[in-house]
Protein backbone atom coordinates (compact mmCIF):
# COMPACT_ATOMS: atom_id res chain seq x y z
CA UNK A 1 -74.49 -25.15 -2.22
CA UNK A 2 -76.39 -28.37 -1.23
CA UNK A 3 -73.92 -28.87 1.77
CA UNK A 4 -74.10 -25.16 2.84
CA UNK A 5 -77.82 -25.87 3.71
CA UNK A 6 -77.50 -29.16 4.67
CA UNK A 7 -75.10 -28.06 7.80
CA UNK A 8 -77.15 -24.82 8.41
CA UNK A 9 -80.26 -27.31 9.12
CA UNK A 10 -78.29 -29.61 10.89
CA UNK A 11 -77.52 -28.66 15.00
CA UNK A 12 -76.82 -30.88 17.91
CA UNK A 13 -80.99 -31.20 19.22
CA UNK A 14 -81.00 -33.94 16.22
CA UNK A 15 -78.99 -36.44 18.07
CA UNK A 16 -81.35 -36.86 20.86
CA UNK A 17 -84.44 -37.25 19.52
CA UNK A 18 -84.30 -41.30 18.95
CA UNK A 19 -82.96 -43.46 22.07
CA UNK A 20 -82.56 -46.47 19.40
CA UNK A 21 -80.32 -45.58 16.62
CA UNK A 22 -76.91 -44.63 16.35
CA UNK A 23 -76.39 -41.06 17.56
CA UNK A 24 -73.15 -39.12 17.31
CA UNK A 25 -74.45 -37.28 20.91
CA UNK A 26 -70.94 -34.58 21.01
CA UNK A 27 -68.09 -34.15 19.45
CA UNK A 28 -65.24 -31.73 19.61
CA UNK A 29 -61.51 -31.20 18.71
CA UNK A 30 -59.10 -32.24 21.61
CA UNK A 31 -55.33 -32.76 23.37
CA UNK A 32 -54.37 -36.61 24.11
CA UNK A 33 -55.84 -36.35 27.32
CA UNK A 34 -59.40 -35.34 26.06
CA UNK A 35 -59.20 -31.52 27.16
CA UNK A 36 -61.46 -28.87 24.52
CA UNK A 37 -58.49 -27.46 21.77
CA UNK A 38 -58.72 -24.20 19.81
CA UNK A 39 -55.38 -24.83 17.79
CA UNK A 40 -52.63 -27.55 17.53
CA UNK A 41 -49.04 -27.19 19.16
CA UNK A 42 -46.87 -25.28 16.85
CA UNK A 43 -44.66 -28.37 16.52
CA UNK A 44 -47.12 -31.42 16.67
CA UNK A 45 -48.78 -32.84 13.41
CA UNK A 46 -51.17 -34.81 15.77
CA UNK A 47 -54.98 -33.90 16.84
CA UNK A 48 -57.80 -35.66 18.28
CA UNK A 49 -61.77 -35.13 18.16
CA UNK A 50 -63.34 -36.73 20.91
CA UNK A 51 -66.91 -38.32 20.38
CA UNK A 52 -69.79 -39.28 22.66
CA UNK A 53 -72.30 -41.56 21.46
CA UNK A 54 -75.47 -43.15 22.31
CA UNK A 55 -74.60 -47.47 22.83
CA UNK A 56 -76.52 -48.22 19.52
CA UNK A 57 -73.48 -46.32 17.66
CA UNK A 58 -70.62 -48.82 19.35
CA UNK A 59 -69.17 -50.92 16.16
CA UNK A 60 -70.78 -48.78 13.39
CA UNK A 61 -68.61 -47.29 10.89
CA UNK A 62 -68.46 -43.42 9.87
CA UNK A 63 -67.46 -41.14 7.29
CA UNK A 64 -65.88 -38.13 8.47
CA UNK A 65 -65.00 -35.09 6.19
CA UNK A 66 -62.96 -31.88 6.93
CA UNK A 67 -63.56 -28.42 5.66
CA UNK A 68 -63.43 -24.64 6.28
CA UNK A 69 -65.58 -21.63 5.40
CA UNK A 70 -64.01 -18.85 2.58
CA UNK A 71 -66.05 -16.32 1.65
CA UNK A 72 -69.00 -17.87 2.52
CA UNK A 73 -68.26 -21.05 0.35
CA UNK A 74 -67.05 -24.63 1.79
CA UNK A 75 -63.48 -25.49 1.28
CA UNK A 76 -62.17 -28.94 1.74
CA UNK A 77 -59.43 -30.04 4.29
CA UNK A 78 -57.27 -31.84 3.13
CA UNK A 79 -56.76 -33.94 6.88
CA UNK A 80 -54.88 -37.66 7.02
CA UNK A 81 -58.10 -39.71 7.91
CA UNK A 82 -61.73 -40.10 6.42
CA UNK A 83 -63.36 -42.95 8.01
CA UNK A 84 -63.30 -44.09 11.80
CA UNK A 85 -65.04 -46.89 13.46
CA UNK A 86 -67.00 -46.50 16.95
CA UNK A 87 -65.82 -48.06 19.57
CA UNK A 88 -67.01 -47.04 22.98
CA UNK A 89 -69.96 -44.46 23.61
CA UNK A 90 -66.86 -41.56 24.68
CA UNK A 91 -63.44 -42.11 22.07
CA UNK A 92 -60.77 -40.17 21.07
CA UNK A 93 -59.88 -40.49 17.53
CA UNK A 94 -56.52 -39.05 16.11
CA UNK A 95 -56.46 -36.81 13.22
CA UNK A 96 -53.38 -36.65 12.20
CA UNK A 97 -51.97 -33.66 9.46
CA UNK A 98 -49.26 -32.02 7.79
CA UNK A 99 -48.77 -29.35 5.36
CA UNK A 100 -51.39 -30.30 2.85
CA UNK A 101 -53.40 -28.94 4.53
CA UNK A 102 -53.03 -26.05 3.16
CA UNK A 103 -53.30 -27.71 -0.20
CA UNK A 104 -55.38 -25.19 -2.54
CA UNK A 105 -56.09 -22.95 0.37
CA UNK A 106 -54.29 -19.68 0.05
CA UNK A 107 -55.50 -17.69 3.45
CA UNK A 108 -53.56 -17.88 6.34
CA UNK A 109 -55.29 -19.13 8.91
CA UNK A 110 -57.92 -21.97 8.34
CA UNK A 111 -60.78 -22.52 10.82
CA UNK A 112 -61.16 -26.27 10.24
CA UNK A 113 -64.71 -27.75 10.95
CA UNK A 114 -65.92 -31.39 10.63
CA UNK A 115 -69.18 -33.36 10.18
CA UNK A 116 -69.72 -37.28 10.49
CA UNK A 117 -72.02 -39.70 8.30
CA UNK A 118 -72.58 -42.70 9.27
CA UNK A 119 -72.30 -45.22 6.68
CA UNK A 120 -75.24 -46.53 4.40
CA UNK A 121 -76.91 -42.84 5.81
CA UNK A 122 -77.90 -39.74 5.22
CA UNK A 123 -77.50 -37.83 8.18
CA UNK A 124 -74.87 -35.64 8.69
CA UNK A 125 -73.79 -35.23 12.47
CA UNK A 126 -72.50 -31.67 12.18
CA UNK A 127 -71.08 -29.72 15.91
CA UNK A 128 -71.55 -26.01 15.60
CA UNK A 129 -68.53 -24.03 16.53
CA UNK A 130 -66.36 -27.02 16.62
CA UNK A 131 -63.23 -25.51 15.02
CA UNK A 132 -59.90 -25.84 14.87
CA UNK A 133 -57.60 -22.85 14.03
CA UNK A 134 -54.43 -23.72 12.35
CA UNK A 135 -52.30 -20.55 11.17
CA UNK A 136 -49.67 -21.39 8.52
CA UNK A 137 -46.84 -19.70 10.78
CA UNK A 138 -46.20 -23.24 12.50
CA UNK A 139 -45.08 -24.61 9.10
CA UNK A 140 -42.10 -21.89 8.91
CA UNK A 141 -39.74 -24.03 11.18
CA UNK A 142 -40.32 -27.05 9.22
CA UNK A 143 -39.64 -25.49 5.90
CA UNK A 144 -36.35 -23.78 7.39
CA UNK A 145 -35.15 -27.71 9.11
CA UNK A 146 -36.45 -29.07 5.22
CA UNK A 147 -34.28 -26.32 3.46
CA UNK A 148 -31.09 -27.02 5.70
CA UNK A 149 -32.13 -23.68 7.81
CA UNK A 150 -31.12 -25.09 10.95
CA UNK A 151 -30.20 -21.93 13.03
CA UNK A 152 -33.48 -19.83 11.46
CA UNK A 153 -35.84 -23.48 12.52
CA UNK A 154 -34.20 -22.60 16.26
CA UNK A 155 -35.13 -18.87 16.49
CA UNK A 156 -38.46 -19.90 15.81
CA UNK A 157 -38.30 -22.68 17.84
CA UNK A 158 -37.49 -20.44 20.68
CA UNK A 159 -40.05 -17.77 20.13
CA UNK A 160 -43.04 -20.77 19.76
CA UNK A 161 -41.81 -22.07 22.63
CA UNK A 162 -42.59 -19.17 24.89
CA UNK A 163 -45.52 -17.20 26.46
CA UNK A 164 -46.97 -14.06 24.17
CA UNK A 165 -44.93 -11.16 24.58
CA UNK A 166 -44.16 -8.27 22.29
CA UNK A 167 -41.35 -6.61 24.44
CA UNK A 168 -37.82 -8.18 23.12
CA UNK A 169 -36.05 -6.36 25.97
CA UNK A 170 -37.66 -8.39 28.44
CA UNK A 171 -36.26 -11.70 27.36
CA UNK A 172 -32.74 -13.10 25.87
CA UNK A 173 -31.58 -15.71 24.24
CA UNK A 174 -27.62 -16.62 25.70
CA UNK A 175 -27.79 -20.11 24.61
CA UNK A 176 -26.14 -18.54 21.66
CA UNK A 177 -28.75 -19.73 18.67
CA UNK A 178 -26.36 -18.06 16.79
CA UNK A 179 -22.93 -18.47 15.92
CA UNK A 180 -20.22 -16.09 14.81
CA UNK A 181 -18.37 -18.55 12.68
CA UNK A 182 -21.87 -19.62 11.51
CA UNK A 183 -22.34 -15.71 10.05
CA UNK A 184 -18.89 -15.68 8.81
CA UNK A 185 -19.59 -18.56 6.30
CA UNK A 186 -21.81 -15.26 4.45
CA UNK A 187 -19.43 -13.37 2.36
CA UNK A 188 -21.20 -10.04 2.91
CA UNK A 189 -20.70 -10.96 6.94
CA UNK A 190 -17.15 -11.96 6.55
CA UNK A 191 -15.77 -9.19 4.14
CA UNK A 192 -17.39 -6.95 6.60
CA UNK A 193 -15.95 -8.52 9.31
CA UNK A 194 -11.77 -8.73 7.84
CA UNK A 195 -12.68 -5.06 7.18
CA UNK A 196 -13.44 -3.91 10.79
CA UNK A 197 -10.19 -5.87 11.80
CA UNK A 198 -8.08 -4.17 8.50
CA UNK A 199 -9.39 -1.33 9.98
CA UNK A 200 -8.63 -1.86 13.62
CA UNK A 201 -12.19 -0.22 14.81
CA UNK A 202 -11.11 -1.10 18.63
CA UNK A 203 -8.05 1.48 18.00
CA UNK A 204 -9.69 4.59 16.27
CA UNK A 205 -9.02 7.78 17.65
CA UNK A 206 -12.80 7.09 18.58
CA UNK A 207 -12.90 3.75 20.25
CA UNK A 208 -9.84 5.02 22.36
CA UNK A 209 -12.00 7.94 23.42
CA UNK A 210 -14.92 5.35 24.27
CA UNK A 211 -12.77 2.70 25.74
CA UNK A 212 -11.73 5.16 28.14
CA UNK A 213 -15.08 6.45 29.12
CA UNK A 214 -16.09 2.72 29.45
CA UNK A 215 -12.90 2.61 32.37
CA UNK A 216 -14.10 5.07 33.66
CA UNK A 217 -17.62 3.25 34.41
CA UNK A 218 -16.22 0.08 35.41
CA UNK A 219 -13.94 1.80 38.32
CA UNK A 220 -17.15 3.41 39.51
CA UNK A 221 -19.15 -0.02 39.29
CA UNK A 222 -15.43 -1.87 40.80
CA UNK A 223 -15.58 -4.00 37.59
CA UNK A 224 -11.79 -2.55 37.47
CA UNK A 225 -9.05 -0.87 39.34
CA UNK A 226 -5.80 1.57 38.90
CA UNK A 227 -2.39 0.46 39.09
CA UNK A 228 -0.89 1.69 42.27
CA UNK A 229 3.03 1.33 43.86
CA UNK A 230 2.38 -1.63 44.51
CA UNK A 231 0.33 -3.51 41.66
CA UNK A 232 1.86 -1.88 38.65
CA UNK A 233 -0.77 -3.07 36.32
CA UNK A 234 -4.14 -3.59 36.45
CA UNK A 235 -6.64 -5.45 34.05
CA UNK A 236 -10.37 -4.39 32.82
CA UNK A 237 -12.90 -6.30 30.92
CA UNK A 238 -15.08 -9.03 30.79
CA UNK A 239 -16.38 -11.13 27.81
CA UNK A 240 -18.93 -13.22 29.80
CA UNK A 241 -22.06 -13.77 28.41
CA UNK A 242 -24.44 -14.08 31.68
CA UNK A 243 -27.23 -11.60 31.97
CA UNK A 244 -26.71 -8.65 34.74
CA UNK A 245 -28.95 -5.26 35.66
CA UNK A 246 -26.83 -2.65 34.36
CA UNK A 247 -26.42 0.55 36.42
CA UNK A 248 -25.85 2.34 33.43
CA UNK A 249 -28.51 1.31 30.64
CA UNK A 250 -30.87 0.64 33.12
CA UNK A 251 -32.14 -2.82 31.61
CA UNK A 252 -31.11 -6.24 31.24
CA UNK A 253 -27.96 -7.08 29.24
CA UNK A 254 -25.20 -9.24 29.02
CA UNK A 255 -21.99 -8.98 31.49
CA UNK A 256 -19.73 -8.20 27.75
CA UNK A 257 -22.72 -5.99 26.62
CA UNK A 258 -22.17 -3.51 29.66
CA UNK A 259 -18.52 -2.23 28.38
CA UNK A 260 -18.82 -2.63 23.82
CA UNK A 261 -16.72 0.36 22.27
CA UNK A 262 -17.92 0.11 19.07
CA UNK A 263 -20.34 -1.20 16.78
CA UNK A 264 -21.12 -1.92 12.94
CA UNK A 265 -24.92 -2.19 11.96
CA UNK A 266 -26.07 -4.55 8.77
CA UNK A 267 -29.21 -3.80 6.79
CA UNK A 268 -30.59 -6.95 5.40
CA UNK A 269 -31.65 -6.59 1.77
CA UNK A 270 -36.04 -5.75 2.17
CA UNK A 271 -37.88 -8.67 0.94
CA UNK A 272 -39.47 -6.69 -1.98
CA UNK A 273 -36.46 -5.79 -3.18
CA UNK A 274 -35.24 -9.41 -2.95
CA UNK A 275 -38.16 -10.81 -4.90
CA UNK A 276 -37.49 -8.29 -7.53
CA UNK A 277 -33.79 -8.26 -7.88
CA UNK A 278 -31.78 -10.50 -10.40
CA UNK A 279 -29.73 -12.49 -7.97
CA UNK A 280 -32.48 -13.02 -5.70
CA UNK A 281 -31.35 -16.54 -5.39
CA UNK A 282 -27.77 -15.65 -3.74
CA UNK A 283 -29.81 -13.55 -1.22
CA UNK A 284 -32.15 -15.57 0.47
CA UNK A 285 -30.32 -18.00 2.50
CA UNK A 286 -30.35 -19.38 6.57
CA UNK A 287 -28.75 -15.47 7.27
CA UNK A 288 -31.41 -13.53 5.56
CA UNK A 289 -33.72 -16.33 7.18
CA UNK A 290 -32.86 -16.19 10.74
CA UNK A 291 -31.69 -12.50 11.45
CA UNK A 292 -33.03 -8.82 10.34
CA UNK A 293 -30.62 -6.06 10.77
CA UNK A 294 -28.16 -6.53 13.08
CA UNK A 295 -24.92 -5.41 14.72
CA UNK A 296 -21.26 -6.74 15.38
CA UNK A 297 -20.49 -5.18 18.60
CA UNK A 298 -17.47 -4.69 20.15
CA UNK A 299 -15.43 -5.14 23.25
CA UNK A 300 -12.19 -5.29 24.67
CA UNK A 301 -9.89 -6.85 27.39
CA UNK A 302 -6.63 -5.74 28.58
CA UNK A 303 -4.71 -3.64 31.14
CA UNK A 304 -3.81 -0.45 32.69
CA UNK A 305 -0.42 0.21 33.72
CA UNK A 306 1.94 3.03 35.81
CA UNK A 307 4.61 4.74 33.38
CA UNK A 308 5.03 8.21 35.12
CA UNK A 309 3.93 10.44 37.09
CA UNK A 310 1.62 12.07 34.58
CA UNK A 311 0.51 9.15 32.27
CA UNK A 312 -1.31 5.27 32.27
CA UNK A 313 -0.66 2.76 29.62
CA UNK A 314 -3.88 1.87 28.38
CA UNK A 315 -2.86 -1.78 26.38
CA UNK A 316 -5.69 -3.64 24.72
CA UNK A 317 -5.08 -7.66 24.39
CA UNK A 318 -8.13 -8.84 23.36
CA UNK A 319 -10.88 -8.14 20.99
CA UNK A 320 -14.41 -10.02 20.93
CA UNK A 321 -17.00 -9.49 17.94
CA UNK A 322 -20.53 -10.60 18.39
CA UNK A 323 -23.63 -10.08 17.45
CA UNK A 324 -26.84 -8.50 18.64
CA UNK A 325 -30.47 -8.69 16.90
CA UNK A 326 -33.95 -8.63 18.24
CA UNK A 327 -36.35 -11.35 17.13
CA UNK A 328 -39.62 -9.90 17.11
CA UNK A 329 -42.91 -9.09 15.05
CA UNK A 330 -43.31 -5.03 15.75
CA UNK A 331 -45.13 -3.68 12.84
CA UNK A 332 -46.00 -0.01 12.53
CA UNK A 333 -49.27 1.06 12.37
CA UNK A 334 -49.47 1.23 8.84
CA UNK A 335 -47.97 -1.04 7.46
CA UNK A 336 -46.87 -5.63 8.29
CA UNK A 337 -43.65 -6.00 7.41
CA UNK A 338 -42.88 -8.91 4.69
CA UNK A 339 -41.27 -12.05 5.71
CA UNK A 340 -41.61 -13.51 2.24
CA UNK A 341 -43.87 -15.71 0.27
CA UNK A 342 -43.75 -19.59 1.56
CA UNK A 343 -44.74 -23.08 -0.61
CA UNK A 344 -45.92 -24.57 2.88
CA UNK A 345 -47.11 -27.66 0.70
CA UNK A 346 -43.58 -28.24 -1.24
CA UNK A 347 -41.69 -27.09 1.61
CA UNK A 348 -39.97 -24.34 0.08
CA UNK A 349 -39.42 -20.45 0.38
CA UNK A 350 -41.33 -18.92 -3.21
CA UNK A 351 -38.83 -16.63 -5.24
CA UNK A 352 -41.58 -15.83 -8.29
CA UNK A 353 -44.51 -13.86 -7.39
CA UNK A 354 -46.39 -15.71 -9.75
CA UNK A 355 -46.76 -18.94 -7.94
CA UNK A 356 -49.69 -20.44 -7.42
CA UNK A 357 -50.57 -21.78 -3.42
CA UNK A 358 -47.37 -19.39 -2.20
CA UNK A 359 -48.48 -18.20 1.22
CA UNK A 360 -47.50 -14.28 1.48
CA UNK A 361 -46.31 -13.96 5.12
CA UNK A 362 -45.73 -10.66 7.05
CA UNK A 363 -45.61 -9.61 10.84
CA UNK A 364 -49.20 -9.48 10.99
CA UNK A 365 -49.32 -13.21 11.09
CA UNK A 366 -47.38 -14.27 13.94
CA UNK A 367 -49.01 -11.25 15.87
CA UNK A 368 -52.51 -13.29 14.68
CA UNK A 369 -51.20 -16.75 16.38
CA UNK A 370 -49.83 -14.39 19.36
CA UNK A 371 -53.10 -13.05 20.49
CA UNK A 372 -55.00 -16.58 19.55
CA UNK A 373 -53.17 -18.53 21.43
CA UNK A 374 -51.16 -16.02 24.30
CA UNK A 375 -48.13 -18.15 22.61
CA UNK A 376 -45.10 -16.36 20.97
CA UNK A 377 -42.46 -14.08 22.94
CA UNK A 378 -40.19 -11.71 21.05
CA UNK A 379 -36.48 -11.65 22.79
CA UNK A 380 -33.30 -10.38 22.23
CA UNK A 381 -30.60 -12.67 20.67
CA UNK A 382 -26.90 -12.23 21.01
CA UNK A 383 -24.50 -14.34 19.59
CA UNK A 384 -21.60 -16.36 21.27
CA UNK A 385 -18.11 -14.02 21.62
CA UNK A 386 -15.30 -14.36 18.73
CA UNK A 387 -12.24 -13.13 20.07
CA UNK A 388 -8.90 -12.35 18.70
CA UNK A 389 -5.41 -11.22 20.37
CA UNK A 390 -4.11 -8.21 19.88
CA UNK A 391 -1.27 -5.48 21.23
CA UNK A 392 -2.23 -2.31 20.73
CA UNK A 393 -1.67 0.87 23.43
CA UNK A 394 -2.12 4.29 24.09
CA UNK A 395 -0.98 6.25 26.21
CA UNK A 396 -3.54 9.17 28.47
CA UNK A 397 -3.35 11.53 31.23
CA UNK A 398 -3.93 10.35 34.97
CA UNK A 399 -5.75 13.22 35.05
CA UNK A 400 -8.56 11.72 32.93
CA UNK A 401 -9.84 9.65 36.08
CA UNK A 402 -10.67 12.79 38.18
CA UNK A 403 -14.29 14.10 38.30
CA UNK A 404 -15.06 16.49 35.66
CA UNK A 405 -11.90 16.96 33.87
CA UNK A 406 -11.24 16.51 30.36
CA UNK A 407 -9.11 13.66 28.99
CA UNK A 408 -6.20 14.38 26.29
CA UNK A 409 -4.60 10.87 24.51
CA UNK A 410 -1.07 10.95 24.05
């Protein structure tokens, strides 16, 4: 290609070598404030290139085109601006973009390079190694805010937001992203969740056996007490949400997460499967969007109360469902996982596998923009607390509170 050669003959000695005609003497991708870029913000459509000329260039007009190497060919970029005027020997031009770029372009990650002609010329002012990486991961949030995805655009928000890590555990979102009555509006979510209460999970022969384990912790930890003579009924849990160090899991959780009896997990459908089924439509939505599988946890709040001689009262009051997921990007070794195939240009999540310009998007590509740009932190998100009222109780033997003796339920 004419332009291949062209730009392999062209390098930045040519703009010194005549002090009286307009010379392009630099130029480079940059912030607002002039400072060398690699890659755009996640969530700004907004660039500049900043240029350095000789005076004779001042007032001249130029022709600047956008492109990007594939396979050893020249592909256009598609980039809001093609002509710019000179004026001062050091400017900053904005280059402002949005999805088209990606127009006709089906990789993932463009490296986009420029040149400058000045016009009535034939000289191309071409800066080696003057590239801009844009990955097509930052478009994901605005296709989720264009499709009504408001809660999946925040989880992304939150992990763009946030210095590279790949260790959930480390970090937590308690802003509560996510909302329990949100899920609920799912009918999968919300069958499953009338059946745990149908079901009473909290009062299983099981969750009492937990529940009373979990006592057991707290009066080590003095996160509860036994009724005495005096105080004929005491009270245990706690349904806050603030992160603590717990003694027993040896990790960062929430204060509610510290005590949960009982929990039920939910396998999202895999995308392959999706793209293949026959009501693939009812499938995707903002729940298959913003979390993977996940589980309702739950805890309980109530009291402890003197009856005899041999037995407590164990009554449980309240109930509180909510939800635990980790947002993050671990692939095997093998194998990305698939987060689905994306219209970036029309804004859209791609359903056929025959679409043309449908960007296939796995794991593997937010772990690219990760280690390009040390931007991208996997975290933990828990939902805020539903709770319910209850009465349910059960009696056990005082017994069960004594170093290593065995607990019977009455």
């Amino acid at each position: 290609m004419i332009l291949n050669a062209q730009l392999k003959s062209t390098n930045q000695s040519m703009c010194h070598n005549i002090n009286d005609t307009p010379q392009i003497l630099h130029a480079y991708w940059a912030d607002k404030d002039g400072k060398l870029i690699k890659f755009p913000s996640y969530n700004s459509r907004l660039v500049y290139i900043c240029i350095i000329t000789n005076k004779e260039a001042v007032g001249k007009d130029y022709d600047i085109s956008f492109f990007h190497m594939a396979n050893g060919k020249i592909e256009k970029v598609c980039m809001n601006i093609d002509n710019i005027v000179i004026n001062s020997t050091k400017m900053l031009v904005p280059i402002p973009f949005d999805e088209k770029i990606f127009k006709a372009i089906t990789s993932n990650i463009i490296d986009v390079e420029f040149y400058l002609l000045k016009k009535g010329g034939n000289k191309r002012f071409y800066f080696k190694n003057q590239k801009l990486k844009i990955h097509a991961v930052i478009f994901i949030w605005e296709i989720m805010e264009h499709m009504g995805w408001y809660i999946g655009a925040k989880t992304q928000h939150r992990w763009f937001k946030t210095p590279s890590c790949d260790k959930p555990y480390h970090y937590f979102d308690i802003e509560n992203i996510i909302k329990f009555d949100d899920v609920l509006k799912y009918r999968p979510i919300n069958d499953l969740y009338n059946k745990l209460i149908e079901d009473k999970v909290w009062f299983t022969s099981n969750a009492q056996k937990q529940l009373v384990d979990e006592i057991r912790k707290m009066l080590i930890m003095g996160h509860a007490s036994l009724p005495n003579n005096i105080i004929k009924e005491s009270h245990f849990g706690n349904f806050e949400n603030k992160l603590i160090t717990s003694f027993w899991q040896k990790k960062q959780i929430t204060q509610i997460d510290e005590y949960y009896i009982q929990y039920q997990g939910y396998i999202q459908p895999k995308i392959l499967e999706v793209i293949f089924s026959s009501n693939r439509s009812e499938i995707v939505n903002e729940l298959y969007a913003s979390l993977g599988d996940f589980r309702i946890r739950i805890a309980v709040m109530g009291s402890i109360q003197t009856t005899n001689k041999e037995y407590y009262k164990i009554n449980i009051k309240k109930v509180a469902f909510y939800i635990i997921d980790s947002f993050d990007f671990i692939d095997n070794t093998f194998f990305s996982q698939p987060l689905g195939l994306w219209d970036i240009v029309n804004k859209k999540i791609v359903l056929d596998m025959n679409i043309r310009n449908a960007h296939y998007i796995t794991n593997s590509d937010y772990n690219d923009y990760r280690h390009d740009t040390g931007i991208g932190q996997d975290y933990i998100i828990y939902s805020d607390v539903k709770e319910i009222a209850t009465s349910d109780s059960f009696f056990i033997h005082k017994n069960v509170f004594s170093p290593n003796l065995k607990f019977s339920i009455k």
